[in-house]
Amino acid sequence: MEKQVTIYDLARALNLSTATISRALDDSPLVKPKTREKIRAMADKMGYRQNLIASNLRKQQSRTIGVLLHEVNSYFSTSVLAGIEKITTREKYDILIAHSGEDGEREIANTRNLFNKRVDGLIVSLAMSTVATDHFNPFFEQGIPVVFFDRVAKKMPCNKIVIDNFKAGYEATTHLLQQGYRRIAHITASLQRNVYEDRFRGYKKALTDHHIRFDPLLVESCSLNREDTLAVMHQLLKQKPDAFFITNDFAAAVCMDELQRSGIRIPEDIGMMGFNNDILGSLINPRLSTIDYPGTRMGETAAQMLIDKIKTKKNGKATAEHKSVIISSTLLIRESSVKKARQRRGHK
Amino acid sequence: MEKQVTIYDLARALNLSTATISRALDDSPLVKPKTREKIRAMADKMGYRQNLIASNLRKQQSRTIGVLLHEVNSYFSTSVLAGIEKITTREKYDILIAHSGEDGEREIANTRNLFNKRVDGLIVSLAMSTVATDHFNPFFEQGIPVVFFDRVAKKMPCNKIVIDNFKAGYEATTHLLQQGYRRIAHITASLQRNVYEDRFRGYKKALTDHHIRFDPLLVESCSLNREDTLAVMHQLLKQKPDAFFITNDFAAAVCMDELQRSGIRIPEDIGMMGFNNDILGSLINPRLSTIDYPGTRMGETAAQMLIDKIKTKKNGKATAEHKSVIISSTLLIRESSVKKARQRRGHK
DNA sequence: TTGAAAGCGCTAACAC
DNA sequence: GTGTTAGCGCTTTCAA
């Protein structure tokens, strides 16, 4: 391992001070253009690379943002990441991604770790099994900006980016009702999480608004993985539902597949409605109706909001305000929920 | 923003030296258990958190591994990441993920950035459009370990983790031939990349081994996104193929959907074979035959190999050896390529 | 078993 | 425009 070239080496080689070198490499207007050129040239020649660790120590910053996700293996998660990355790249921040695998304990460990890493800010979507939120206190106490997105803690006073899950759940259910479905089963996940609870409330409200009695037997909650989803689906089938509103496209696709393989026609016998607009839904037959969930925009908004907070904090202005941004989602009606005549593939 | 508690604060509070504090917090056997306890207690009480930036500067390491991916939005990528993460978490390394969006230019920029961040090692899968590989030279010159996986640079002398793409391509094609398909079209991507080239060679070899003349008109290469894939599929259709071997499951699903919607039956009229074993393939009808690609194991192996190299390097032993590991992949025969009687869903 | 002190590479306040 | 210098918070050698 060769020795790294430092600004001291450059200073010595050029008979200048490290201060000038540092300024030049930072494009400071304080240094004469000619000097700067000389320094740049020498830096190139000697193979100099800035040591960001030293720089960060000195500047008391990491120029790194922590991203705490519940999972990374969904289309939604990667969309959000893409959005975050777009902004952070532009603003020259790095991101440290930690995911909890839906486990509250791991979320706590990850939070601690990111804190120790001195991230300049944190973007979070809560794990399924998270209960308390004390593990974020160190951030609040140190005034390190935190932005929650999607799965947020309801009563926590801080910045949030969400969609209107209540409205989306309401619209999805209403659409199914308008298509003539009457016994709409709902597969959801932990009602501790705002997203699922709000959608569930939307579902109930839509039912009552259409004078349909809410039947608790038509609702099951599970982890949303393949196995669990199929188990609760079979459970719900005993209640003879004529439609499913499933809070996640992957789970909906799993159900559709299973139902179709047992001879049930979709949407004729059973209507199907997902949530999230995973690409998956556009590749199955019939195409899955869903709620379009703007992951990339959420990520962009969260990152921009966080970086703005970091910047204003640097300027000494403590911003105690806690903005909540609601990103608009839209009902995407495709084939799985529309009863009227439709061209089935393979039967031209 | 409150002031951070440092080891100086602890030293003052306990009338000890910073050296002792540092040792105690590092669980050094040099410090008396009693002293250690006292220090731990005080650290907790005062809310001390280690400043890893300072620690890293001093230790001349970052305890961070850079991961350079071509894309993150596939099941394969997230599997690899999961594998890498499993190992790095255990070994207490952080990972900095950068992706190039298949763009060679961005790959170069990301490589530079990770180098400046002083990552202790690098795990790489090349972008589609990468040509030269000079941008990795700084790592080689500094003796910073680099491990390539999946999309590797053939002639580059360094550690690699791959599957036997030639064999997989051969087996996939042979299977289609055994099912009676004769005009097998192949949709591939940049043949600059070993993975696609090797699969293509396997495809050709299988054909000639079965006394079928290789027809260049049956092969098209594209970016594998939806649009491009459909375009080349329609192009190939003019050659009246009776099967498709497509180098990626997503692209295969897109084609299947399009073909089926135009009334073509799969596998009866056209057989279909993908590559990668994306979950997607198990949720479409018919289920997609494919090559099972062990992403998680690849990630684990790459991470472990890299960390081993980092460790041996620390011990001063420069390891010039360049291991190549081949992870085994398996042919996964499902419905899309099997002509014999099969229960179509919806027709019990 | 503990302490003193040097220094990792950089930045920025202050001086010239 | 440029230089001097004092740290950022930690680890580690050497001495006690």
CSV table of N, CA and C in Angstrom, one decimal, chain A residues 136-258:
chain,number,residue,atom,x,y,z
A,136,PHE,N,-35.3,7.4,18.2
A,136,PHE,CA,-35.0,8.6,17.4
A,136,PHE,C,-34.6,9.8,18.3
A,137,ASN,N,-34.8,9.6,19.6
A,137,ASN,CA,-34.6,10.8,20.5
A,137,ASN,C,-33.2,11.4,20.4
A,138,PRO,N,-32.1,10.5,20.3
A,138,PRO,CA,-30.8,11.1,20.2
A,138,PRO,C,-30.7,12.1,19.0
A,139,PHE,N,-31.4,11.8,17.9
A,139,PHE,CA,-31.4,12.8,16.8
A,139,PHE,C,-32.1,14.1,17.2
A,140,PHE,N,-33.3,13.9,17.8
A,140,PHE,CA,-34.0,15.1,18.1
A,140,PHE,C,-33.2,16.0,19.1
A,141,GLU,N,-32.6,15.3,20.1
A,141,GLU,CA,-31.9,16.0,21.1
A,141,GLU,C,-30.7,16.8,20.5
A,142,GLN,N,-30.0,16.2,19.5
A,142,GLN,CA,-28.9,16.8,18.9
A,142,GLN,C,-29.4,17.8,17.8
A,143,GLY,N,-30.7,17.8,17.6
A,143,GLY,CA,-31.1,18.7,16.5
A,143,GLY,C,-30.8,18.2,15.1
A,144,ILE,N,-30.6,16.9,15.0
A,144,ILE,CA,-30.3,16.4,13.6
A,144,ILE,C,-31.6,16.1,12.9
A,145,PRO,N,-31.7,16.7,11.7
A,145,PRO,CA,-33.0,16.7,11.0
A,145,PRO,C,-33.4,15.2,10.7
A,146,VAL,N,-34.7,14.9,10.9
A,146,VAL,CA,-35.2,13.6,10.5
A,146,VAL,C,-36.5,13.8,9.7
A,147,VAL,N,-36.6,13.1,8.6
A,147,VAL,CA,-37.9,13.2,7.8
A,147,VAL,C,-38.4,11.8,7.7
A,148,PHE,N,-39.7,11.6,8.0
A,148,PHE,CA,-40.4,10.3,7.9
A,148,PHE,C,-41.1,10.3,6.6
A,149,PHE,N,-41.2,9.2,5.9
A,149,PHE,CA,-42.0,9.1,4.8
A,149,PHE,C,-42.8,7.8,4.8
A,150,ASP,N,-43.9,7.8,4.2
A,150,ASP,CA,-44.8,6.7,4.0
A,150,ASP,C,-45.3,6.1,5.4
A,151,ARG,N,-44.4,5.3,6.0
A,151,ARG,CA,-44.8,4.8,7.3
A,151,ARG,C,-44.3,5.7,8.4
A,152,VAL,N,-45.2,6.5,8.8
A,152,VAL,CA,-44.8,7.6,9.8
A,152,VAL,C,-45.4,7.3,11.2
A,153,ALA,N,-44.8,7.9,12.2
A,153,ALA,CA,-45.4,7.8,13.5
A,153,ALA,C,-46.3,9.0,13.7
A,154,LYS,N,-47.6,8.6,13.9
A,154,LYS,CA,-48.7,9.6,13.8
A,154,LYS,C,-48.5,10.8,14.8
A,155,LYS,N,-48.2,10.4,16.0
A,155,LYS,CA,-48.2,11.6,17.0
A,155,LYS,C,-46.8,12.2,17.1
A,156,MET,N,-45.8,11.8,16.3
A,156,MET,CA,-44.5,12.3,16.5
A,156,MET,C,-44.4,13.7,15.7
A,157,PRO,N,-43.9,14.7,16.4
A,157,PRO,CA,-43.9,16.0,15.8
A,157,PRO,C,-42.7,16.2,14.9
A,158,CYS,N,-42.8,15.8,13.7
A,158,CYS,CA,-41.6,16.1,12.8
A,158,CYS,C,-42.1,16.0,11.3
A,159,ASN,N,-41.2,16.2,10.4
A,159,ASN,CA,-41.5,16.3,9.0
A,159,ASN,C,-41.9,15.0,8.4
A,160,LYS,N,-43.0,15.0,7.7
A,160,LYS,CA,-43.5,13.8,7.1
A,160,LYS,C,-43.9,13.9,5.6
A,161,ILE,N,-43.7,12.9,4.9
A,161,ILE,CA,-44.2,12.8,3.5
A,161,ILE,C,-45.1,11.6,3.4
A,162,VAL,N,-46.3,11.8,3.1
A,162,VAL,CA,-47.2,10.7,3.0
A,162,VAL,C,-48.1,10.8,1.8
A,163,ILE,N,-48.9,9.8,1.5
A,163,ILE,CA,-50.0,10.0,0.6
A,163,ILE,C,-51.2,9.9,1.4
A,164,ASP,N,-52.3,10.3,0.9
A,164,ASP,CA,-53.6,10.2,1.6
A,164,ASP,C,-54.1,8.8,1.5
A,165,ASN,N,-53.7,8.0,2.4
A,165,ASN,CA,-54.1,6.6,2.4
A,165,ASN,C,-55.5,6.4,2.7
A,166,PHE,N,-56.1,7.2,3.5
A,166,PHE,CA,-57.5,7.1,3.7
A,166,PHE,C,-58.3,7.3,2.4
A,167,LYS,N,-58.0,8.4,1.7
A,167,LYS,CA,-58.6,8.7,0.5
A,167,LYS,C,-58.4,7.5,-0.5
A,168,ALA,N,-57.2,7.1,-0.6
A,168,ALA,CA,-56.9,6.0,-1.6
A,168,ALA,C,-57.7,4.8,-1.3
A,169,GLY,N,-57.8,4.4,0.0
A,169,GLY,CA,-58.6,3.2,0.4
A,169,GLY,C,-60.0,3.4,0.1
A,170,TYR,N,-60.5,4.7,0.3
A,170,TYR,CA,-61.9,5.0,0.1
A,170,TYR,C,-62.2,4.8,-1.4
A,171,GLU,N,-61.3,5.4,-2.2
A,171,GLU,CA,-61.5,5.4,-3.7
A,171,GLU,C,-61.5,4.0,-4.3
A,172,ALA,N,-60.5,3.2,-3.8
A,172,ALA,CA,-60.4,1.8,-4.2
A,172,ALA,C,-61.6,1.1,-4.0
A,173,THR,N,-62.1,1.2,-2.7
A,173,THR,CA,-63.3,0.4,-2.3
A,173,THR,C,-64.5,0.9,-3.1
A,174,THR,N,-64.6,2.2,-3.2
A,174,THR,CA,-65.8,2.8,-4.0
A,174,THR,C,-65.8,2.3,-5.4
A,175,HIS,N,-64.6,2.3,-6.0
A,175,HIS,CA,-64.6,1.7,-7.4
A,175,HIS,C,-65.1,0.3,-7.5
A,176,LEU,N,-64.7,-0.5,-6.5
A,176,LEU,CA,-65.2,-1.9,-6.5
A,176,LEU,C,-66.7,-1.9,-6.3
A,177,LEU,N,-67.2,-1.1,-5.5
A,177,LEU,CA,-68.7,-1.0,-5.2
A,177,LEU,C,-69.4,-0.6,-6.5
A,178,GLN,N,-68.8,0.4,-7.2
A,178,GLN,CA,-69.4,0.9,-8.4
A,178,GLN,C,-69.5,-0.2,-9.5
A,179,GLN,N,-68.5,-1.1,-9.4
A,179,GLN,CA,-68.5,-2.2,-10.4
A,179,GLN,C,-69.5,-3.3,-10.0
A,180,GLY,N,-70.2,-3.1,-8.9
A,180,GLY,CA,-71.2,-4.0,-8.5
A,180,GLY,C,-70.7,-5.1,-7.5
A,181,TYR,N,-69.5,-5.0,-7.1
A,181,TYR,CA,-69.1,-6.0,-6.0
A,181,TYR,C,-69.7,-5.5,-4.7
A,182,ARG,N,-70.1,-6.5,-3.9
A,182,ARG,CA,-70.8,-6.2,-2.7
A,182,ARG,C,-70.1,-6.8,-1.4
A,183,ARG,N,-69.5,-8.0,-1.6
A,183,ARG,CA,-68.8,-8.5,-0.4
A,183,ARG,C,-67.3,-8.4,-0.6
A,184,ILE,N,-66.8,-7.3,-0.3
A,184,ILE,CA,-65.4,-6.9,-0.5
A,184,ILE,C,-64.5,-7.3,0.6
A,185,ALA,N,-63.7,-8.3,0.4
A,185,ALA,CA,-62.8,-8.7,1.5
A,185,ALA,C,-61.5,-7.8,1.5
A,186,HIS,N,-60.9,-7.6,2.6
A,186,HIS,CA,-59.8,-6.7,2.7
A,186,HIS,C,-58.6,-7.5,3.4
A,187,ILE,N,-57.5,-7.5,2.7
A,187,ILE,CA,-56.3,-8.1,3.3
A,187,ILE,C,-55.3,-7.0,3.6
A,188,THR,N,-55.0,-6.8,4.8
A,188,THR,CA,-54.2,-5.7,5.2
A,188,THR,C,-53.0,-6.2,6.1
A,189,ALA,N,-52.2,-5.3,6.7
A,189,ALA,CA,-51.1,-5.6,7.5
A,189,ALA,C,-51.2,-4.9,8.8
A,190,SER,N,-50.2,-4.9,9.6
A,190,SER,CA,-50.3,-4.3,11.0
A,190,SER,C,-51.0,-3.0,11.0
A,191,LEU,N,-52.1,-2.9,11.7
A,191,LEU,CA,-52.8,-1.7,11.8
A,191,LEU,C,-52.1,-0.6,12.7
A,192,GLN,N,-51.0,-1.0,13.3
A,192,GLN,CA,-50.2,-0.1,14.0
A,192,GLN,C,-49.6,0.9,13.0
A,193,ARG,N,-49.4,0.5,11.8
A,193,ARG,CA,-48.8,1.4,10.8
A,193,ARG,C,-49.8,2.2,10.2
A,194,ASN,N,-49.6,3.5,10.2
A,194,ASN,CA,-50.6,4.5,9.6
A,194,ASN,C,-51.1,4.1,8.2
A,195,VAL,N,-50.2,3.7,7.4
A,195,VAL,CA,-50.6,3.4,6.0
A,195,VAL,C,-51.7,2.4,5.9
A,196,TYR,N,-51.6,1.3,6.7
A,196,TYR,CA,-52.6,0.2,6.6
A,196,TYR,C,-53.8,0.6,7.4
A,197,GLU,N,-53.7,1.3,8.5
A,197,GLU,CA,-54.8,1.7,9.2
A,197,GLU,C,-55.7,2.7,8.4
A,198,ASP,N,-55.0,3.7,7.8
A,198,ASP,CA,-55.8,4.7,7.1
A,198,ASP,C,-56.5,4.1,5.9
A,199,ARG,N,-55.9,3.1,5.2
A,199,ARG,CA,-56.5,2.5,4.1
A,199,ARG,C,-57.7,1.7,4.6
A,200,PHE,N,-57.6,1.1,5.7
A,200,PHE,CA,-58.6,0.3,6.3
A,200,PHE,C,-59.8,1.2,6.6
A,201,ARG,N,-59.5,2.3,7.2
A,201,ARG,CA,-60.6,3.3,7.5
A,201,ARG,C,-61.3,3.8,6.3
A,202,GLY,N,-60.5,4.0,5.2
A,202,GLY,CA,-61.1,4.4,4.0
A,202,GLY,C,-62.0,3.4,3.4
A,203,TYR,N,-61.6,2.1,3.5
A,203,TYR,CA,-62.4,1.0,3.1
A,203,TYR,C,-63.7,1.0,3.9
A,204,LYS,N,-63.6,1.1,5.2
A,204,LYS,CA,-64.9,1.0,6.0
A,204,LYS,C,-65.8,2.2,5.7
A,205,LYS,N,-65.2,3.4,5.5
A,205,LYS,CA,-66.0,4.5,5.3
A,205,LYS,C,-66.8,4.4,3.9
A,206,ALA,N,-66.1,3.9,2.9
A,206,ALA,CA,-66.7,3.7,1.6
A,206,ALA,C,-67.9,2.7,1.7
A,207,LEU,N,-67.7,1.7,2.5
A,207,LEU,CA,-68.8,0.7,2.7
A,207,LEU,C,-70.0,1.4,3.3
A,208,THR,N,-69.8,2.1,4.4
A,208,THR,CA,-70.9,2.7,5.1
A,208,THR,C,-71.6,3.8,4.2
A,209,ASP,N,-70.7,4.5,3.5
A,209,ASP,CA,-71.3,5.5,2.6
A,209,ASP,C,-72.2,4.9,1.5
A,210,HIS,N,-71.9,3.7,1.2
A,210,HIS,CA,-72.7,3.0,0.2
A,210,HIS,C,-73.7,2.0,0.9
A,211,HIS,N,-74.0,2.3,2.1
A,211,HIS,CA,-75.0,1.5,2.9
A,211,HIS,C,-74.7,0.0,2.9
A,212,ILE,N,-73.5,-0.3,3.0
A,212,ILE,CA,-73.1,-1.7,3.1
A,212,ILE,C,-72.6,-1.9,4.5
A,213,ARG,N,-73.1,-2.9,5.2
A,213,ARG,CA,-72.6,-3.1,6.6
A,213,ARG,C,-71.2,-3.6,6.6
A,214,PHE,N,-70.3,-3.1,7.4
A,214,PHE,CA,-69.0,-3.5,7.5
A,214,PHE,C,-69.0,-4.9,8.3
A,215,ASP,N,-68.3,-5.8,7.6
A,215,ASP,CA,-68.3,-7.2,8.3
A,215,ASP,C,-66.8,-7.5,8.7
A,216,PRO,N,-66.5,-7.5,10.0
A,216,PRO,CA,-65.2,-7.8,10.4
A,216,PRO,C,-64.6,-9.1,9.9
A,217,LEU,N,-65.5,-10.0,9.6
A,217,LEU,CA,-65.0,-11.3,9.1
A,217,LEU,C,-64.4,-11.2,7.8
A,218,LEU,N,-64.6,-10.1,7.1
A,218,LEU,CA,-64.1,-10.0,5.7
A,218,LEU,C,-62.7,-9.3,5.7
A,219,VAL,N,-62.2,-9.1,6.9
A,219,VAL,CA,-60.9,-8.4,7.0
A,219,VAL,C,-59.9,-9.3,7.7
A,220,GLU,N,-58.7,-9.5,7.1
A,220,GLU,CA,-57.6,-10.2,7.8
A,220,GLU,C,-56.4,-9.4,7.6
A,221,SER,N,-55.5,-9.5,8.6
A,221,SER,CA,-54.2,-8.8,8.5
A,221,SER,C,-53.1,-9.8,8.7
A,222,CYS,N,-52.1,-9.6,7.9
A,222,CYS,CA,-50.9,-10.6,7.9
A,222,CYS,C,-49.6,-9.9,7.5
A,223,SER,N,-48.6,-10.6,7.4
A,223,SER,CA,-47.3,-10.1,7.1
A,223,SER,C,-47.1,-9.7,5.6
A,224,LEU,N,-48.0,-10.2,4.8
A,224,LEU,CA,-48.0,-9.9,3.3
A,224,LEU,C,-47.0,-10.7,2.6
A,225,ASN,N,-46.3,-11.6,3.2
A,225,ASN,CA,-45.5,-12.5,2.4
A,225,ASN,C,-46.4,-13.6,1.8
A,226,ARG,N,-45.8,-14.3,0.8
A,226,ARG,CA,-46.6,-15.3,0.0
A,226,ARG,C,-47.4,-16.2,0.9
A,227,GLU,N,-46.7,-16.9,1.8
A,227,GLU,CA,-47.4,-17.9,2.6
A,227,GLU,C,-48.5,-17.4,3.4
A,228,ASP,N,-48.2,-16.3,4.2
A,228,ASP,CA,-49.3,-15.8,5.1
A,228,ASP,C,-50.4,-15.2,4.3
A,229,THR,N,-50.1,-14.6,3.2
A,229,THR,CA,-51.2,-14.0,2.4
A,229,THR,C,-52.2,-15.1,1.9
A,230,LEU,N,-51.6,-16.2,1.4
A,230,LEU,CA,-52.4,-17.3,0.9
A,230,LEU,C,-53.3,-17.9,2.0
A,231,ALA,N,-52.6,-18.0,3.2
A,231,ALA,CA,-53.4,-18.5,4.4
A,231,ALA,C,-54.6,-17.7,4.7
A,232,VAL,N,-54.4,-16.4,4.8
A,232,VAL,CA,-55.6,-15.5,5.1
A,232,VAL,C,-56.5,-15.5,4.0
A,233,MET,N,-56.0,-15.6,2.7
A,233,MET,CA,-57.0,-15.5,1.6
A,233,MET,C,-57.9,-16.7,1.7
A,234,HIS,N,-57.4,-17.9,2.0
A,234,HIS,CA,-58.2,-19.1,2.1
A,234,HIS,C,-59.2,-18.9,3.2
A,235,GLN,N,-58.7,-18.3,4.3
A,235,GLN,CA,-59.6,-18.0,5.4
A,235,GLN,C,-60.8,-17.2,5.0
A,236,LEU,N,-60.5,-16.1,4.3
A,236,LEU,CA,-61.5,-15.2,3.8
A,236,LEU,C,-62.5,-15.8,2.8
A,237,LEU,N,-62.0,-16.7,2.0
A,237,LEU,CA,-62.8,-17.3,1.0
A,237,LEU,C,-64.0,-18.0,1.6
A,238,LYS,N,-63.9,-18.4,2.8
A,238,LYS,CA,-65.0,-19.1,3.5
A,238,LYS,C,-66.2,-18.1,3.6
A,239,GLN,N,-65.9,-16.8,3.6
A,239,GLN,CA,-66.9,-15.8,3.8
A,239,GLN,C,-67.6,-15.4,2.4
A,240,LYS,N,-67.2,-16.2,1.4
A,240,LYS,CA,-67.8,-15.9,0.0
A,240,LYS,C,-67.7,-14.5,-0.4
A,241,PRO,N,-66.5,-13.9,-0.4
A,241,PRO,CA,-66.4,-12.6,-0.9
A,241,PRO,C,-66.5,-12.5,-2.4
A,242,ASP,N,-66.9,-11.4,-3.0
A,242,ASP,CA,-66.9,-11.3,-4.5
A,242,ASP,C,-65.8,-10.4,-5.0
A,243,ALA,N,-65.0,-9.9,-4.0
A,243,ALA,CA,-63.9,-9.0,-4.4
A,243,ALA,C,-62.9,-9.0,-3.3
A,244,PHE,N,-61.6,-8.7,-3.7
A,244,PHE,CA,-60.6,-8.5,-2.7
A,244,PHE,C,-60.0,-7.1,-2.9
A,245,PHE,N,-59.8,-6.4,-1.8
A,245,PHE,CA,-59.0,-5.2,-1.8
A,245,PHE,C,-57.8,-5.5,-1.0
A,246,ILE,N,-56.6,-5.7,-1.6
A,246,ILE,CA,-55.4,-6.1,-1.0
A,246,ILE,C,-54.4,-5.0,-0.9
A,247,THR,N,-53.9,-4.8,0.2
A,247,THR,CA,-53.1,-3.5,0.5
A,247,THR,C,-51.7,-3.5,-0.1
A,248,ASN,N,-51.5,-4.4,-1.1
A,248,ASN,CA,-50.1,-4.6,-1.6
A,248,ASN,C,-50.2,-5.4,-2.9
A,249,ASP,N,-49.5,-4.9,-4.0
A,249,ASP,CA,-49.7,-5.6,-5.3
A,249,ASP,C,-49.1,-7.0,-5.3
A,250,PHE,N,-48.0,-7.1,-4.6
A,250,PHE,CA,-47.3,-8.5,-4.7
A,250,PHE,C,-48.3,-9.5,-4.1
A,251,ALA,N,-48.9,-9.2,-2.9
A,251,ALA,CA,-49.8,-10.1,-2.3
A,251,ALA,C,-51.0,-10.3,-3.2
A,252,ALA,N,-51.5,-9.2,-3.8
A,252,ALA,CA,-52.6,-9.3,-4.7
A,252,ALA,C,-52.3,-10.3,-5.9
A,253,ALA,N,-51.1,-10.2,-6.4
A,253,ALA,CA,-50.7,-11.1,-7.5
A,253,ALA,C,-50.7,-12.5,-7.1
A,254,VAL,N,-50.2,-12.7,-5.9
A,254,VAL,CA,-50.1,-14.1,-5.3
A,254,VAL,C,-51.5,-14.6,-5.2
A,255,CYS,N,-52.4,-13.9,-4.7
A,255,CYS,CA,-53.8,-14.3,-4.6
A,255,CYS,C,-54.5,-14.6,-6.0
A,256,MET,N,-54.3,-13.6,-6.9
A,256,MET,CA,-54.8,-13.8,-8.2
A,256,MET,C,-54.4,-15.1,-8.8
A,257,ASP,N,-53.1,-15.4,-8.7
A,257,ASP,CA,-52.6,-16.6,-9.3
A,257,ASP,C,-53.2,-17.8,-8.7
A,258,GLU,N,-53.3,-17.8,-7.4
A,258,GLU,CA,-53.9,-19.0,-6.7
A,258,GLU,C,-55.4,-19.1,-7.0
